[in-house]
Amino acid sequence: MKFSLFAAGSAFLVMLLASNFIRRAFMRQALARGSERNAADTAGWLLFFGLAFLGAALLGVLNLSKFLNLAFCSTLLVFGVAALVGAFVIGRR
């Protein structure tokens, strides 16, 4: 039991580190397309939080009884998708 929690926590931390690199690349790409710096930064952070919410929901869905319940996972999923949509809309400015 403790090993599965450790493995899930480690996977989540690795996913957060990867999301940070994706955030930086997305921000640079938005700046290269001509977006304002503030808009690109906001879009990058929305992308990071969207990926974090989706990652947490995925970990919760993999084992609902141990980590999260279905209502909490669905809320994370909705906020994750909303943050990703916001990132792509704001990044186009």
PDB file of N, CA and C in Angstrom:
ATOM      1  N   MET A   1       0.823  -1.187   0.000  1.00  0.00           N
ATOM      2  CA  MET A   1       0.000   0.000   0.000  1.00  0.00           C
ATOM      3  C   MET A   1       0.871   1.257   0.000  1.00  0.00           C
ATOM      4  N   LYS A   2       1.880   1.295   0.820  1.00  0.00           N
ATOM      5  CA  LYS A   2       2.726   2.469   0.875  1.00  0.00           C
ATOM      6  C   LYS A   2       3.507   2.648  -0.424  1.00  0.00           C
ATOM      7  N   PHE A   3       3.872   1.537  -1.053  1.00  0.00           N
ATOM      8  CA  PHE A   3       4.602   1.631  -2.302  1.00  0.00           C
ATOM      9  C   PHE A   3       3.751   2.250  -3.397  1.00  0.00           C
ATOM     10  N   SER A   4       2.461   1.920  -3.442  1.00  0.00           N
ATOM     11  CA  SER A   4       1.605   2.496  -4.481  1.00  0.00           C
ATOM     12  C   SER A   4       1.425   3.995  -4.278  1.00  0.00           C
ATOM     13  N   LEU A   5       1.325   4.434  -3.030  1.00  0.00           N
ATOM     14  CA  LEU A   5       1.236   5.871  -2.768  1.00  0.00           C
ATOM     15  C   LEU A   5       2.524   6.583  -3.149  1.00  0.00           C
ATOM     16  N   PHE A   6       3.654   5.952  -2.835  1.00  0.00           N
ATOM     17  CA  PHE A   6       4.949   6.525  -3.201  1.00  0.00           C
ATOM     18  C   PHE A   6       5.104   6.585  -4.717  1.00  0.00           C
ATOM     19  N   ALA A   7       4.694   5.533  -5.414  1.00  0.00           N
ATOM     20  CA  ALA A   7       4.788   5.507  -6.870  1.00  0.00           C
ATOM     21  C   ALA A   7       3.882   6.559  -7.502  1.00  0.00           C
ATOM     22  N   ALA A   8       2.671   6.715  -6.975  1.00  0.00           N
ATOM     23  CA  ALA A   8       1.741   7.717  -7.512  1.00  0.00           C
ATOM     24  C   ALA A   8       2.261   9.127  -7.255  1.00  0.00           C
ATOM     25  N   GLY A   9       2.792   9.366  -6.064  1.00  0.00           N
ATOM     26  CA  GLY A   9       3.355  10.684  -5.762  1.00  0.00           C
ATOM     27  C   GLY A   9       4.564  11.004  -6.618  1.00  0.00           C
ATOM     28  N   SER A  10       5.407  10.009  -6.839  1.00  0.00           N
ATOM     29  CA  SER A  10       6.584  10.209  -7.692  1.00  0.00           C
ATOM     30  C   SER A  10       6.179  10.482  -9.133  1.00  0.00           C
ATOM     31  N   ALA A  11       5.187   9.739  -9.621  1.00  0.00           N
ATOM     32  CA  ALA A  11       4.709   9.967 -10.985  1.00  0.00           C
ATOM     33  C   ALA A  11       4.117  11.365 -11.131  1.00  0.00           C
ATOM     34  N   PHE A  12       3.416  11.823 -10.101  1.00  0.00           N
ATOM     35  CA  PHE A  12       2.828  13.161 -10.152  1.00  0.00           C
ATOM     36  C   PHE A  12       3.909  14.234 -10.149  1.00  0.00           C
ATOM     37  N   LEU A  13       4.954  14.061  -9.349  1.00  0.00           N
ATOM     38  CA  LEU A  13       6.053  15.037  -9.341  1.00  0.00           C
ATOM     39  C   LEU A  13       6.793  15.070 -10.673  1.00  0.00           C
ATOM     40  N   VAL A  14       7.017  13.922 -11.272  1.00  0.00           N
ATOM     41  CA  VAL A  14       7.665  13.873 -12.587  1.00  0.00           C
ATOM     42  C   VAL A  14       6.781  14.565 -13.618  1.00  0.00           C
ATOM     43  N   MET A  15       5.471  14.350 -13.521  1.00  0.00           N
ATOM     44  CA  MET A  15       4.548  14.992 -14.454  1.00  0.00           C
ATOM     45  C   MET A  15       4.549  16.512 -14.267  1.00  0.00           C
ATOM     46  N   LEU A  16       4.675  16.979 -13.020  1.00  0.00           N
ATOM     47  CA  LEU A  16       4.739  18.427 -12.781  1.00  0.00           C
ATOM     48  C   LEU A  16       6.023  19.028 -13.345  1.00  0.00           C
ATOM     49  N   LEU A  17       7.129  18.320 -13.210  1.00  0.00           N
ATOM     50  CA  LEU A  17       8.387  18.810 -13.794  1.00  0.00           C
ATOM     51  C   LEU A  17       8.301  18.871 -15.316  1.00  0.00           C
ATOM     52  N   ALA A  18       7.731  17.843 -15.922  1.00  0.00           N
ATOM     53  CA  ALA A  18       7.564  17.851 -17.372  1.00  0.00           C
ATOM     54  C   ALA A  18       6.615  18.965 -17.802  1.00  0.00           C
ATOM     55  N   SER A  19       5.574  19.207 -17.020  1.00  0.00           N
ATOM     56  CA  SER A  19       4.630  20.281 -17.339  1.00  0.00           C
ATOM     57  C   SER A  19       5.292  21.645 -17.285  1.00  0.00           C
ATOM     58  N   ASN A  20       6.252  21.796 -16.389  1.00  0.00           N
ATOM     59  CA  ASN A  20       6.957  23.075 -16.306  1.00  0.00           C
ATOM     60  C   ASN A  20       7.781  23.326 -17.567  1.00  0.00           C
ATOM     61  N   PHE A  21       8.433  22.300 -18.082  1.00  0.00           N
ATOM     62  CA  PHE A  21       9.176  22.463 -19.331  1.00  0.00           C
ATOM     63  C   PHE A  21       8.236  22.729 -20.504  1.00  0.00           C
ATOM     64  N   ILE A  22       7.088  22.065 -20.504  1.00  0.00           N
ATOM     65  CA  ILE A  22       6.092  22.301 -21.557  1.00  0.00           C
ATOM     66  C   ILE A  22       5.561  23.729 -21.459  1.00  0.00           C
ATOM     67  N   ARG A  23       5.364  24.224 -20.219  1.00  0.00           N
ATOM     68  CA  ARG A  23       4.890  25.599 -20.016  1.00  0.00           C
ATOM     69  C   ARG A  23       5.860  26.611 -20.603  1.00  0.00           C
ATOM     70  N   ARG A  24       7.153  26.406 -20.325  1.00  0.00           N
ATOM     71  CA  ARG A  24       8.160  27.336 -20.839  1.00  0.00           C
ATOM     72  C   ARG A  24       8.216  27.314 -22.366  1.00  0.00           C
ATOM     73  N   ALA A  25       8.142  26.127 -22.952  1.00  0.00           N
ATOM     74  CA  ALA A  25       8.171  26.021 -24.414  1.00  0.00           C
ATOM     75  C   ALA A  25       6.928  26.668 -25.026  1.00  0.00           C
ATOM     76  N   PHE A  26       5.771  26.474 -24.404  1.00  0.00           N
ATOM     77  CA  PHE A  26       4.544  27.074 -24.908  1.00  0.00           C
ATOM     78  C   PHE A  26       4.603  28.594 -24.814  1.00  0.00           C
ATOM     79  N   MET A  27       5.187  29.100 -23.725  1.00  0.00           N
ATOM     80  CA  MET A  27       5.318  30.548 -23.555  1.00  0.00           C
ATOM     81  C   MET A  27       6.244  31.134 -24.620  1.00  0.00           C
ATOM     82  N   ARG A  28       7.363  30.469 -24.874  1.00  0.00           N
ATOM     83  CA  ARG A  28       8.283  30.955 -25.912  1.00  0.00           C
ATOM     84  C   ARG A  28       7.628  30.918 -27.294  1.00  0.00           C
ATOM     85  N   GLN A  29       6.856  29.879 -27.551  1.00  0.00           N
ATOM     86  CA  GLN A  29       6.190  29.754 -28.848  1.00  0.00           C
ATOM     87  C   GLN A  29       5.134  30.843 -29.014  1.00  0.00           C
ATOM     88  N   ALA A  30       4.418  31.169 -27.940  1.00  0.00           N
ATOM     89  CA  ALA A  30       3.417  32.241 -28.012  1.00  0.00           C
ATOM     90  C   ALA A  30       4.083  33.594 -28.218  1.00  0.00           C
ATOM     91  N   LEU A  31       5.231  33.797 -27.588  1.00  0.00           N
ATOM     92  CA  LEU A  31       5.975  35.043 -27.798  1.00  0.00           C
ATOM     93  C   LEU A  31       6.490  35.140 -29.229  1.00  0.00           C
ATOM     94  N   ALA A  32       6.916  34.022 -29.796  1.00  0.00           N
ATOM     95  CA  ALA A  32       7.415  34.028 -31.173  1.00  0.00           C
ATOM     96  C   ALA A  32       6.300  34.331 -32.171  1.00  0.00           C
ATOM     97  N   ARG A  33       5.078  33.976 -31.831  1.00  0.00           N
ATOM     98  CA  ARG A  33       3.951  34.265 -32.717  1.00  0.00           C
ATOM     99  C   ARG A  33       3.481  35.701 -32.610  1.00  0.00           C
ATOM    100  N   GLY A  34       4.031  36.455 -31.663  1.00  0.00           N
ATOM    101  CA  GLY A  34       3.691  37.869 -31.568  1.00  0.00           C
ATOM    102  C   GLY A  34       2.755  38.215 -30.426  1.00  0.00           C
ATOM    103  N   SER A  35       2.531  37.309 -29.498  1.00  0.00           N
ATOM    104  CA  SER A  35       1.686  37.610 -28.346  1.00  0.00           C
ATOM    105  C   SER A  35       2.420  38.543 -27.390  1.00  0.00           C
ATOM    106  N   GLU A  36       1.661  39.257 -26.616  1.00  0.00           N
ATOM    107  CA  GLU A  36       2.266  40.094 -25.582  1.00  0.00           C
ATOM    108  C   GLU A  36       2.878  39.204 -24.511  1.00  0.00           C
ATOM    109  N   ARG A  37       3.856  39.750 -23.812  1.00  0.00           N
ATOM    110  CA  ARG A  37       4.549  38.951 -22.791  1.00  0.00           C
ATOM    111  C   ARG A  37       3.609  38.526 -21.661  1.00  0.00           C
ATOM    112  N   ASN A  38       2.746  39.427 -21.209  1.00  0.00           N
ATOM    113  CA  ASN A  38       1.814  39.086 -20.132  1.00  0.00           C
ATOM    114  C   ASN A  38       0.823  38.007 -20.561  1.00  0.00           C
ATOM    115  N   ALA A  39       0.330  38.108 -21.792  1.00  0.00           N
ATOM    116  CA  ALA A  39      -0.610  37.108 -22.295  1.00  0.00           C
ATOM    117  C   ALA A  39       0.073  35.754 -22.442  1.00  0.00           C
ATOM    118  N   ALA A  40       1.300  35.751 -22.923  1.00  0.00           N
ATOM    119  CA  ALA A  40       2.034  34.491 -23.082  1.00  0.00           C
ATOM    120  C   ALA A  40       2.336  33.859 -21.733  1.00  0.00           C
ATOM    121  N   ASP A  41       2.676  34.683 -20.748  1.00  0.00           N
ATOM    122  CA  ASP A  41       2.953  34.165 -19.413  1.00  0.00           C
ATOM    123  C   ASP A  41       1.688  33.581 -18.782  1.00  0.00           C
ATOM    124  N   THR A  42       0.572  34.271 -18.913  1.00  0.00           N
ATOM    125  CA  THR A  42      -0.687  33.773 -18.379  1.00  0.00           C
ATOM    126  C   THR A  42      -1.101  32.484 -19.070  1.00  0.00           C
ATOM    127  N   ALA A  43      -0.928  32.428 -20.375  1.00  0.00           N
ATOM    128  CA  ALA A  43      -1.264  31.209 -21.105  1.00  0.00           C
ATOM    129  C   ALA A  43      -0.381  30.043 -20.676  1.00  0.00           C
ATOM    130  N   GLY A  44       0.893  30.312 -20.434  1.00  0.00           N
ATOM    131  CA  GLY A  44       1.796  29.259 -19.977  1.00  0.00           C
ATOM    132  C   GLY A  44       1.398  28.715 -18.617  1.00  0.00           C
ATOM    133  N   TRP A  45       1.032  29.599 -17.700  1.00  0.00           N
ATOM    134  CA  TRP A  45       0.620  29.131 -16.377  1.00  0.00           C
ATOM    135  C   TRP A  45      -0.706  28.402 -16.426  1.00  0.00           C
ATOM    136  N   LEU A  46      -1.625  28.861 -17.275  1.00  0.00           N
ATOM    137  CA  LEU A  46      -2.886  28.127 -17.426  1.00  0.00           C
ATOM    138  C   LEU A  46      -2.640  26.734 -17.989  1.00  0.00           C
ATOM    139  N   LEU A  47      -1.708  26.622 -18.917  1.00  0.00           N
ATOM    140  CA  LEU A  47      -1.359  25.309 -19.452  1.00  0.00           C
ATOM    141  C   LEU A  47      -0.779  24.419 -18.359  1.00  0.00           C
ATOM    142  N   PHE A  48       0.088  24.966 -17.529  1.00  0.00           N
ATOM    143  CA  PHE A  48       0.691  24.203 -16.432  1.00  0.00           C
ATOM    144  C   PHE A  48      -0.380  23.699 -15.467  1.00  0.00           C
ATOM    145  N   PHE A  49      -1.263  24.596 -15.042  1.00  0.00           N
ATOM    146  CA  PHE A  49      -2.293  24.192 -14.097  1.00  0.00           C
ATOM    147  C   PHE A  49      -3.294  23.229 -14.732  1.00  0.00           C
ATOM    148  N   GLY A  50      -3.595  23.418 -16.001  1.00  0.00           N
ATOM    149  CA  GLY A  50      -4.483  22.482 -16.690  1.00  0.00           C
ATOM    150  C   GLY A  50      -3.889  21.083 -16.732  1.00  0.00           C
ATOM    151  N   LEU A  51      -2.601  20.997 -17.061  1.00  0.00           N
ATOM    152  CA  LEU A  51      -1.949  19.685 -17.076  1.00  0.00           C
ATOM    153  C   LEU A  51      -1.848  19.093 -15.675  1.00  0.00           C
ATOM    154  N   ALA A  52      -1.633  19.924 -14.671  1.00  0.00           N
ATOM    155  CA  ALA A  52      -1.579  19.435 -13.290  1.00  0.00           C
ATOM    156  C   ALA A  52      -2.940  18.898 -12.850  1.00  0.00           C
ATOM    157  N   PHE A  53      -4.009  19.610 -13.174  1.00  0.00           N
ATOM    158  CA  PHE A  53      -5.349  19.142 -12.814  1.00  0.00           C
ATOM    159  C   PHE A  53      -5.676  17.840 -13.541  1.00  0.00           C
ATOM    160  N   LEU A  54      -5.338  17.758 -14.818  1.00  0.00           N
ATOM    161  CA  LEU A  54      -5.615  16.537 -15.560  1.00  0.00           C
ATOM    162  C   LEU A  54      -4.785  15.364 -15.048  1.00  0.00           C
ATOM    163  N   GLY A  55      -3.544  15.625 -14.664  1.00  0.00           N
ATOM    164  CA  GLY A  55      -2.703  14.572 -14.096  1.00  0.00           C
ATOM    165  C   GLY A  55      -3.238  14.068 -12.767  1.00  0.00           C
ATOM    166  N   ALA A  56      -3.695  14.983 -11.918  1.00  0.00           N
ATOM    167  CA  ALA A  56      -4.278  14.584 -10.635  1.00  0.00           C
ATOM    168  C   ALA A  56      -5.567  13.799 -10.846  1.00  0.00           C
ATOM    169  N   ALA A  57      -6.378  14.217 -11.807  1.00  0.00           N
ATOM    170  CA  ALA A  57      -7.612  13.485 -12.100  1.00  0.00           C
ATOM    171  C   ALA A  57      -7.295  12.094 -12.637  1.00  0.00           C
ATOM    172  N   LEU A  58      -6.273  11.987 -13.469  1.00  0.00           N
ATOM    173  CA  LEU A  58      -5.896  10.679 -14.009  1.00  0.00           C
ATOM    174  C   LEU A  58      -5.416   9.751 -12.904  1.00  0.00           C
ATOM    175  N   LEU A  59      -4.591  10.262 -11.986  1.00  0.00           N
ATOM    176  CA  LEU A  59      -4.150   9.433 -10.858  1.00  0.00           C
ATOM    177  C   LEU A  59      -5.324   9.019  -9.986  1.00  0.00           C
ATOM    178  N   GLY A  60      -6.274   9.911  -9.813  1.00  0.00           N
ATOM    179  CA  GLY A  60      -7.446   9.573  -9.020  1.00  0.00           C
ATOM    180  C   GLY A  60      -8.339   8.556  -9.691  1.00  0.00           C
ATOM    181  N   VAL A  61      -8.484   8.642 -10.997  1.00  0.00           N
ATOM    182  CA  VAL A  61      -9.334   7.709 -11.722  1.00  0.00           C
ATOM    183  C   VAL A  61      -8.708   6.313 -11.750  1.00  0.00           C
ATOM    184  N   LEU A  62      -7.390   6.243 -11.773  1.00  0.00           N
ATOM    185  CA  LEU A  62      -6.740   4.933 -11.810  1.00  0.00           C
ATOM    186  C   LEU A  62      -7.063   4.098 -10.578  1.00  0.00           C
ATOM    187  N   ASN A  63      -7.250   4.734  -9.434  1.00  0.00           N
ATOM    188  CA  ASN A  63      -7.611   4.005  -8.223  1.00  0.00           C
ATOM    189  C   ASN A  63      -8.488   4.899  -7.353  1.00  0.00           C
ATOM    190  N   LEU A  64      -9.771   4.868  -7.629  1.00  0.00           N
ATOM    191  CA  LEU A  64     -10.705   5.766  -6.933  1.00  0.00           C
ATOM    192  C   LEU A  64     -10.792   5.481  -5.446  1.00  0.00           C
ATOM    193  N   SER A  65     -10.691   4.226  -5.059  1.00  0.00           N
ATOM    194  CA  SER A  65     -10.878   3.899  -3.646  1.00  0.00           C
ATOM    195  C   SER A  65      -9.720   4.400  -2.779  1.00  0.00           C
ATOM    196  N   LYS A  66      -8.512   4.466  -3.337  1.00  0.00           N
ATOM    197  CA  LYS A  66      -7.356   4.876  -2.538  1.00  0.00           C
ATOM    198  C   LYS A  66      -7.136   6.376  -2.534  1.00  0.00           C
ATOM    199  N   PHE A  67      -7.249   7.015  -3.694  1.00  0.00           N
ATOM    200  CA  PHE A  67      -6.811   8.397  -3.799  1.00  0.00           C
ATOM    201  C   PHE A  67      -7.955   9.400  -3.699  1.00  0.00           C
ATOM    202  N   LEU A  68      -8.871   9.370  -4.609  1.00  0.00           N
ATOM    203  CA  LEU A  68      -9.907  10.390  -4.674  1.00  0.00           C
ATOM    204  C   LEU A  68     -11.247   9.752  -4.969  1.00  0.00           C
ATOM    205  N   ASN A  69     -12.326  10.476  -4.742  1.00  0.00           N
ATOM    206  CA  ASN A  69     -13.627   9.958  -5.143  1.00  0.00           C
ATOM    207  C   ASN A  69     -13.997  10.506  -6.520  1.00  0.00           C
ATOM    208  N   LEU A  70     -15.049   9.977  -7.082  1.00  0.00           N
ATOM    209  CA  LEU A  70     -15.421  10.325  -8.452  1.00  0.00           C
ATOM    210  C   LEU A  70     -15.825  11.794  -8.597  1.00  0.00           C
ATOM    211  N   ALA A  71     -16.494  12.346  -7.608  1.00  0.00           N
ATOM    212  CA  ALA A  71     -16.916  13.757  -7.697  1.00  0.00           C
ATOM    213  C   ALA A  71     -15.707  14.686  -7.741  1.00  0.00           C
ATOM    214  N   PHE A  72     -14.698  14.402  -6.948  1.00  0.00           N
ATOM    215  CA  PHE A  72     -13.505  15.231  -6.936  1.00  0.00           C
ATOM    216  C   PHE A  72     -12.725  15.084  -8.239  1.00  0.00           C
ATOM    217  N   CYS A  73     -12.639  13.859  -8.762  1.00  0.00           N
ATOM    218  CA  CYS A  73     -11.933  13.633 -10.034  1.00  0.00           C
ATOM    219  C   CYS A  73     -12.623  14.343 -11.192  1.00  0.00           C
ATOM    220  N   SER A  74     -13.952  14.315 -11.199  1.00  0.00           N
ATOM    221  CA  SER A  74     -14.660  14.993 -12.289  1.00  0.00           C
ATOM    222  C   SER A  74     -14.485  16.507 -12.200  1.00  0.00           C
ATOM    223  N   THR A  75     -14.427  17.049 -10.988  1.00  0.00           N
ATOM    224  CA  THR A  75     -14.182  18.482 -10.821  1.00  0.00           C
ATOM    225  C   THR A  75     -12.785  18.848 -11.316  1.00  0.00           C
ATOM    226  N   LEU A  76     -11.792  18.034 -10.968  1.00  0.00           N
ATOM    227  CA  LEU A  76     -10.437  18.271 -11.473  1.00  0.00           C
ATOM    228  C   LEU A  76     -10.395  18.199 -12.990  1.00  0.00           C
ATOM    229  N   LEU A  77     -11.122  17.261 -13.555  1.00  0.00           N
ATOM    230  CA  LEU A  77     -11.154  17.119 -15.011  1.00  0.00           C
ATOM    231  C   LEU A  77     -11.766  18.345 -15.675  1.00  0.00           C
ATOM    232  N   VAL A  78     -12.860  18.845 -15.124  1.00  0.00           N
ATOM    233  CA  VAL A  78     -13.517  20.032 -15.702  1.00  0.00           C
ATOM    234  C   VAL A  78     -12.606  21.252 -15.611  1.00  0.00           C
ATOM    235  N   PHE A  79     -11.981  21.466 -14.440  1.00  0.00           N
ATOM    236  CA  PHE A  79     -11.083  22.606 -14.291  1.00  0.00           C
ATOM    237  C   PHE A  79      -9.842  22.465 -15.174  1.00  0.00           C
ATOM    238  N   GLY A  80      -9.351  21.250 -15.340  1.00  0.00           N
ATOM    239  CA  GLY A  80      -8.202  21.023 -16.213  1.00  0.00           C
ATOM    240  C   GLY A  80      -8.499  21.357 -17.656  1.00  0.00           C
ATOM    241  N   VAL A  81      -9.637  20.908 -18.139  1.00  0.00           N
ATOM    242  CA  VAL A  81     -10.017  21.205 -19.522  1.00  0.00           C
ATOM    243  C   VAL A  81     -10.264  22.700 -19.693  1.00  0.00           C
ATOM    244  N   ALA A  82     -10.911  23.324 -18.703  1.00  0.00           N
ATOM    245  CA  ALA A  82     -11.160  24.773 -18.782  1.00  0.00           C
ATOM    246  C   ALA A  82      -9.851  25.556 -18.800  1.00  0.00           C
ATOM    247  N   ALA A  83      -8.875  25.132 -18.010  1.00  0.00           N
ATOM    248  CA  ALA A  83      -7.584  25.821 -17.995  1.00  0.00           C
ATOM    249  C   ALA A  83      -6.855  25.644 -19.319  1.00  0.00           C
ATOM    250  N   LEU A  84      -6.937  24.457 -19.918  1.00  0.00           N
ATOM    251  CA  LEU A  84      -6.288  24.244 -21.217  1.00  0.00           C
ATOM    252  C   LEU A  84      -6.944  25.081 -22.309  1.00  0.00           C
ATOM    253  N   VAL A  85      -8.269  25.154 -22.292  1.00  0.00           N
ATOM    254  CA  VAL A  85      -8.966  25.993 -23.278  1.00  0.00           C
ATOM    255  C   VAL A  85      -8.577  27.455 -23.080  1.00  0.00           C
ATOM    256  N   GLY A  86      -8.518  27.896 -21.830  1.00  0.00           N
ATOM    257  CA  GLY A  86      -8.102  29.270 -21.549  1.00  0.00           C
ATOM    258  C   GLY A  86      -6.682  29.536 -22.003  1.00  0.00           C
ATOM    259  N   ALA A  87      -5.803  28.571 -21.829  1.00  0.00           N
ATOM    260  CA  ALA A  87      -4.402  28.741 -22.248  1.00  0.00           C
ATOM    261  C   ALA A  87      -4.321  28.935 -23.758  1.00  0.00           C
ATOM    262  N   PHE A  88      -5.053  28.145 -24.512  1.00  0.00           N
ATOM    263  CA  PHE A  88      -4.957  28.258 -25.966  1.00  0.00           C
ATOM    264  C   PHE A  88      -5.671  29.512 -26.492  1.00  0.00           C
ATOM    265  N   VAL A  89      -6.716  29.954 -25.801  1.00  0.00           N
ATOM    266  CA  VAL A  89      -7.397  31.183 -26.216  1.00  0.00           C
ATOM    267  C   VAL A  89      -6.544  32.400 -25.902  1.00  0.00           C
ATOM    268  N   ILE A  90      -5.986  32.450 -24.692  1.00  0.00           N
ATOM    269  CA  ILE A  90      -5.175  33.602 -24.303  1.00  0.00           C
ATOM    270  C   ILE A  90      -3.854  33.613 -25.067  1.00  0.00           C
ATOM    271  N   GLY A  91      -3.305  32.450 -25.367  1.00  0.00           N
ATOM    272  CA  GLY A  91      -2.054  32.374 -26.101  1.00  0.00           C
ATOM    273  C   GLY A  91      -2.144  32.862 -27.538  1.00  0.00           C
ATOM    274  N   ARG A  92      -3.355  32.935 -28.073  1.00  0.00           N
ATOM    275  CA  ARG A  92      -3.530  33.406 -29.445  1.00  0.00           C
ATOM    276  C   ARG A  92      -3.557  34.916 -29.546  1.00  0.00           C
ATOM    277  N   ARG A  93      -3.717  35.615 -28.418  1.00  0.00           N
ATOM    278  CA  ARG A  93      -3.781  37.083 -28.461  1.00  0.00           C
ATOM    279  C   ARG A  93      -2.496  37.680 -28.920  1.00  0.00           C
TER     280      ARG A  93
END
